[in-house]
Short mmCIF file of C-alpha atoms and ligand atoms in Angstrom, two decimals:
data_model
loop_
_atom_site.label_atom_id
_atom_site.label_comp_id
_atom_site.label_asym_id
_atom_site.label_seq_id
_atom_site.Cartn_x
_atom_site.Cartn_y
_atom_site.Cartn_z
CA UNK L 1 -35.81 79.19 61.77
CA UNK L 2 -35.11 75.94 63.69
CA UNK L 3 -37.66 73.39 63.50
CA UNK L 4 -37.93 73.49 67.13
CA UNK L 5 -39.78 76.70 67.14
CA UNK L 6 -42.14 75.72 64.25
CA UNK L 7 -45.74 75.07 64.71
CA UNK L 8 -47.42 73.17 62.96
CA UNK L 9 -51.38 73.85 62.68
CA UNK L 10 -54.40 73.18 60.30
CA UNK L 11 -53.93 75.02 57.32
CA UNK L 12 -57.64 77.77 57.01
CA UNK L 13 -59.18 79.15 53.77
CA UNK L 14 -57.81 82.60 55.22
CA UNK L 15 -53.91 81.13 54.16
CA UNK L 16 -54.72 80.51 51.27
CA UNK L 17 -53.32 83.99 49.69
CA UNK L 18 -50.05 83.15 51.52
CA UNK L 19 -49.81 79.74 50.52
CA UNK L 20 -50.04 80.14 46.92
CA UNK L 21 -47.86 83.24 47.04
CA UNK L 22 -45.09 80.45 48.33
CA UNK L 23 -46.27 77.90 45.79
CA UNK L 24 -45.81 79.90 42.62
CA UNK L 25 -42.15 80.87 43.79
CA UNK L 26 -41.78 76.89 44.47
CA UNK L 27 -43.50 75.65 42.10
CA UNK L 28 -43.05 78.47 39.04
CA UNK L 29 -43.69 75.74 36.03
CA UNK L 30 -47.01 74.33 37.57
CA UNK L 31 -48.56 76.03 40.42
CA UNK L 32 -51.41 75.06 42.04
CA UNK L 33 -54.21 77.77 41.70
CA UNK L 34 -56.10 79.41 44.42
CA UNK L 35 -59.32 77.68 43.06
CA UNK L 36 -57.56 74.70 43.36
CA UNK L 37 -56.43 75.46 47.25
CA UNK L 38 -60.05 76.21 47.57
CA UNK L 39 -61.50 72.79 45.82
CA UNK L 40 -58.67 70.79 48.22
CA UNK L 41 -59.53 72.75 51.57
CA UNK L 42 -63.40 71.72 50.72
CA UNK L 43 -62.54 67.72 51.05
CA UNK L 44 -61.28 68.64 54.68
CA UNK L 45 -61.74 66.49 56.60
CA UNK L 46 -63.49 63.89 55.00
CA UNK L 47 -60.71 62.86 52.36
CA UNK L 48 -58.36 65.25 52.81
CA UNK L 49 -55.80 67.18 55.57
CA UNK L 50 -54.04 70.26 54.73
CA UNK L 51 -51.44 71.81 57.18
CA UNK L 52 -49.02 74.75 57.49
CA UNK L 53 -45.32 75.27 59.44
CA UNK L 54 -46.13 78.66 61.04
CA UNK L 55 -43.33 80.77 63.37
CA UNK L 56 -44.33 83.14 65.19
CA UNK L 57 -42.60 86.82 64.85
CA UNK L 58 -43.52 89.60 67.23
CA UNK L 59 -47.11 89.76 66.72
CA UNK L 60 -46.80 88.52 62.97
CA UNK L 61 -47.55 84.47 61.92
CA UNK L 62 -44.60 83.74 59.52
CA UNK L 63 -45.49 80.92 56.80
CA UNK L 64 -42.41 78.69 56.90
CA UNK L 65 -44.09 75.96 54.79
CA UNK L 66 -47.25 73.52 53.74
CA UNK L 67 -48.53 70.12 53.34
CA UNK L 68 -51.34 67.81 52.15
CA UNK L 69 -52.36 64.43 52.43
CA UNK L 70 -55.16 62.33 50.65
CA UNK L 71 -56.81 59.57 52.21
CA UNK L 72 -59.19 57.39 51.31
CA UNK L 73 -59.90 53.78 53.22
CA UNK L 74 -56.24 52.07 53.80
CA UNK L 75 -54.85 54.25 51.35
CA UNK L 76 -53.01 57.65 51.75
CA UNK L 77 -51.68 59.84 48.61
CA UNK L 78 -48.99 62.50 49.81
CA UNK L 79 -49.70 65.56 47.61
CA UNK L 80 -47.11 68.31 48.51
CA UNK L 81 -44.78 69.08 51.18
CA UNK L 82 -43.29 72.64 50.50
CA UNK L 83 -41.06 74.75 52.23
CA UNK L 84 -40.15 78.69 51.74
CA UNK L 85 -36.05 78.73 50.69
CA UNK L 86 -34.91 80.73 53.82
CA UNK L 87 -36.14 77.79 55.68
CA UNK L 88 -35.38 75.39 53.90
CA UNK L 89 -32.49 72.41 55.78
CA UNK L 90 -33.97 72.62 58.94
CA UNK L 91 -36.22 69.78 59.38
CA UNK L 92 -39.68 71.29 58.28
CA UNK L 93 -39.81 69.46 55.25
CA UNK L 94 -39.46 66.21 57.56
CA UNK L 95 -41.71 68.04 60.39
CA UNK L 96 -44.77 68.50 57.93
CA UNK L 97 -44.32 64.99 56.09
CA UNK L 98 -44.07 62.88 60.24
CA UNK L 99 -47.42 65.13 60.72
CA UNK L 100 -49.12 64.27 57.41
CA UNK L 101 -48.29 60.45 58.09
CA UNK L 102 -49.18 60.39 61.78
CA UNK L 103 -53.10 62.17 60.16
CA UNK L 104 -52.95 59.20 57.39
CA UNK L 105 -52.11 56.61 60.17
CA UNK L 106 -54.83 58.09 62.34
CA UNK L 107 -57.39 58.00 59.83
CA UNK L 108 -56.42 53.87 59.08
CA UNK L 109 -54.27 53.71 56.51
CA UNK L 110 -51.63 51.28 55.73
CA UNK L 111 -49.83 52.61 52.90
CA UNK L 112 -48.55 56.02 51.69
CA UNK L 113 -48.13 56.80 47.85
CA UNK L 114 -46.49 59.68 46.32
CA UNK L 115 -45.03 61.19 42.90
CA UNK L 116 -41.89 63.32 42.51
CA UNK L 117 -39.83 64.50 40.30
CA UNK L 118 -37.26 62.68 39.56
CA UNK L 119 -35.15 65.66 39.16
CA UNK L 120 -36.23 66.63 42.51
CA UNK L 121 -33.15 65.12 44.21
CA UNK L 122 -33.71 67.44 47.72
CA UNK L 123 -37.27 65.91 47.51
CA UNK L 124 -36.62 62.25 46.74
CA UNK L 125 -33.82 62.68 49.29
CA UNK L 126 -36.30 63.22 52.14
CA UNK L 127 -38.67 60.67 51.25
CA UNK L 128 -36.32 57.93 50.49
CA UNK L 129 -34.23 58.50 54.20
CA UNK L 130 -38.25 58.40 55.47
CA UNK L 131 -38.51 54.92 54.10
CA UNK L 132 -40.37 55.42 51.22
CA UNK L 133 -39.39 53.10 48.40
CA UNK L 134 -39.35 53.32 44.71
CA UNK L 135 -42.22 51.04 43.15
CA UNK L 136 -42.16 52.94 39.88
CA UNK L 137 -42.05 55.76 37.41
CA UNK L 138 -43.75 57.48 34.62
CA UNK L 139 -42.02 58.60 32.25
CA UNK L 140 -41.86 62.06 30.75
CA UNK L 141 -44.84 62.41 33.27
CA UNK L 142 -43.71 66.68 34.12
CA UNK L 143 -42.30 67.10 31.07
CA UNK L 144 -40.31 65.71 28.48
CA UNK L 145 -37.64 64.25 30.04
CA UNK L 146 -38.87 64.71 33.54
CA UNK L 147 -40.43 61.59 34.79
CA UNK L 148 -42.32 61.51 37.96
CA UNK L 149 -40.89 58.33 40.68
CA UNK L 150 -43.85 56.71 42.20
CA UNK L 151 -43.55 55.52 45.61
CA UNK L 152 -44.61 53.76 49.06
CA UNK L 153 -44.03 53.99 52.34
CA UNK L 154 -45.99 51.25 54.55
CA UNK L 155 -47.33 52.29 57.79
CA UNK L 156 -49.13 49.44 59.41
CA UNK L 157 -51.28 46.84 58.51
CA UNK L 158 -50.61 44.09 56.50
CA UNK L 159 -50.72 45.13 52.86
C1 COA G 1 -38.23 69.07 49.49
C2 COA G 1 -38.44 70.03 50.67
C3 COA G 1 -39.91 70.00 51.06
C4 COA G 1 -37.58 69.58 51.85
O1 COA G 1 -37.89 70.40 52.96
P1 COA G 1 -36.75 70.86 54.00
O2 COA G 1 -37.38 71.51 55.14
O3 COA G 1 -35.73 71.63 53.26
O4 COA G 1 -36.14 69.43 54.39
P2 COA G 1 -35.60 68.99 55.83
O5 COA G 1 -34.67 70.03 56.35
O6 COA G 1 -36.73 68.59 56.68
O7 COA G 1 -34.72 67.72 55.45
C5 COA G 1 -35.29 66.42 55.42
C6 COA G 1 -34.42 65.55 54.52
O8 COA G 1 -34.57 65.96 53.17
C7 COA G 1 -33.34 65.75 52.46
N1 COA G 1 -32.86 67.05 51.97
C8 COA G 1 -33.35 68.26 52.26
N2 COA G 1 -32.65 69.20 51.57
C9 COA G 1 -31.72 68.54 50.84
C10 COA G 1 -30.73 68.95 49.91
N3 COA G 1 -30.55 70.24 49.60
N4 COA G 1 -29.96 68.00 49.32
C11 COA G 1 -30.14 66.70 49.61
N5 COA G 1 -31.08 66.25 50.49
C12 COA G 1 -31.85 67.17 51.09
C13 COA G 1 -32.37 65.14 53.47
O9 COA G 1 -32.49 63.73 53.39
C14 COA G 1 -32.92 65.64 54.78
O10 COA G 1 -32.56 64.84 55.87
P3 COA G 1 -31.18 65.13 56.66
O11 COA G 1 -31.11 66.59 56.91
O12 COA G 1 -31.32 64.34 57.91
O13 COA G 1 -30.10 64.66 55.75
C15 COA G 1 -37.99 71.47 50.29
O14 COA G 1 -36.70 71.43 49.74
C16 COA G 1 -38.93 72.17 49.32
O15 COA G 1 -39.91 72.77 49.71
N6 COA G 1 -38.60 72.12 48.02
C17 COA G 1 -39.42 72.83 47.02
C18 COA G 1 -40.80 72.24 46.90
C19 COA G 1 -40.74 70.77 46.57
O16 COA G 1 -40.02 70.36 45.67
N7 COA G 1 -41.54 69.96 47.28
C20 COA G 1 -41.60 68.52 47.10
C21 COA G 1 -42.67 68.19 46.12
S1 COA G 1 -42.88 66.40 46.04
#
């Protein structure tokens, strides 16, 4: 699916069955819950934006892929990006992320914070050739010898 054909839309309460279906095969150690799709959805828009990489097949809406962002005053918390495998290397990843920075640059904010795995390396890949940088880590933060790398991408402002 190339990215140019992917839409990207505001993510309802009605995908949420889809959505977690996708997270526990990305996520299989740690999934988020439906309750906790539910509890996130609630805090949009005020603190939070949720959106989903859709294609369109005959009649049927494919999900390709998610995203979240947090934001509160100048500062923005990233708190997944997630594509399905088949679709995976073509730019959604990167599509959902510019979209979930463009809402957290909208909203005022000047810098971006996330956590990932450091064994994560497609995941660090794509944030680190976005300009985020590496400002720290916790270890054993996942798991025992899985630490999570903290880090920032500035957007505007001064801070
Ligand atoms: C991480 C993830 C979101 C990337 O999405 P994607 O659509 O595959 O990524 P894109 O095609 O947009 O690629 C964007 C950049 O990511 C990096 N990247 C993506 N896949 C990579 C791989 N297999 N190896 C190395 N770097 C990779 C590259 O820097 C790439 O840029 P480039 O193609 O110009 O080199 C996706 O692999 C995924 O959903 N993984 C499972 C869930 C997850 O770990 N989410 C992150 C939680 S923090």
């Amino acid at each position: 699916m190339p990215v140019q054909t992917a839409q990207i839309r505001a993510m309802h309460w009605t995908d949420i069955p889809a959505v977690q279906t996708l997270e526990r095969q990305l996520f299989p150690v740690d999934p988020w819950s439906v309750e906790t799709f539910w509890s996130e959805l609630a805090l949009v828009p005020q603190t939070r934006c949720y959106l989903v990489a859709t294609a369109q097949d005959d009649d049927a809406e494919e999900l390709l892929g998610y995203g979240g962002v947090f934001t509160v005053g100048s500062d923005a918390d990233i708190q997944t990006v997630a594509v399905s495998p088949q679709a995976q290397g073509k730019g959604i990843g990167r599509l959902l992320l510019h979209n979930l920075l463009d809402t957290a640059r909208a909203r005022g904010c000047s810098r971006v914070f996330l956590e990932v795995r450091s064994d994560n390396h497609s995941a660090v890949q794509m944030y680190l050739k976005d300009g985020f940088e590496q400002t720290g880590s916790r270890k054993d933060y996942y798991a025992s010898g899985v630490d999570a790398i903290v880090m920032r991408k500035l957007i505007g402002g001064t801070s």
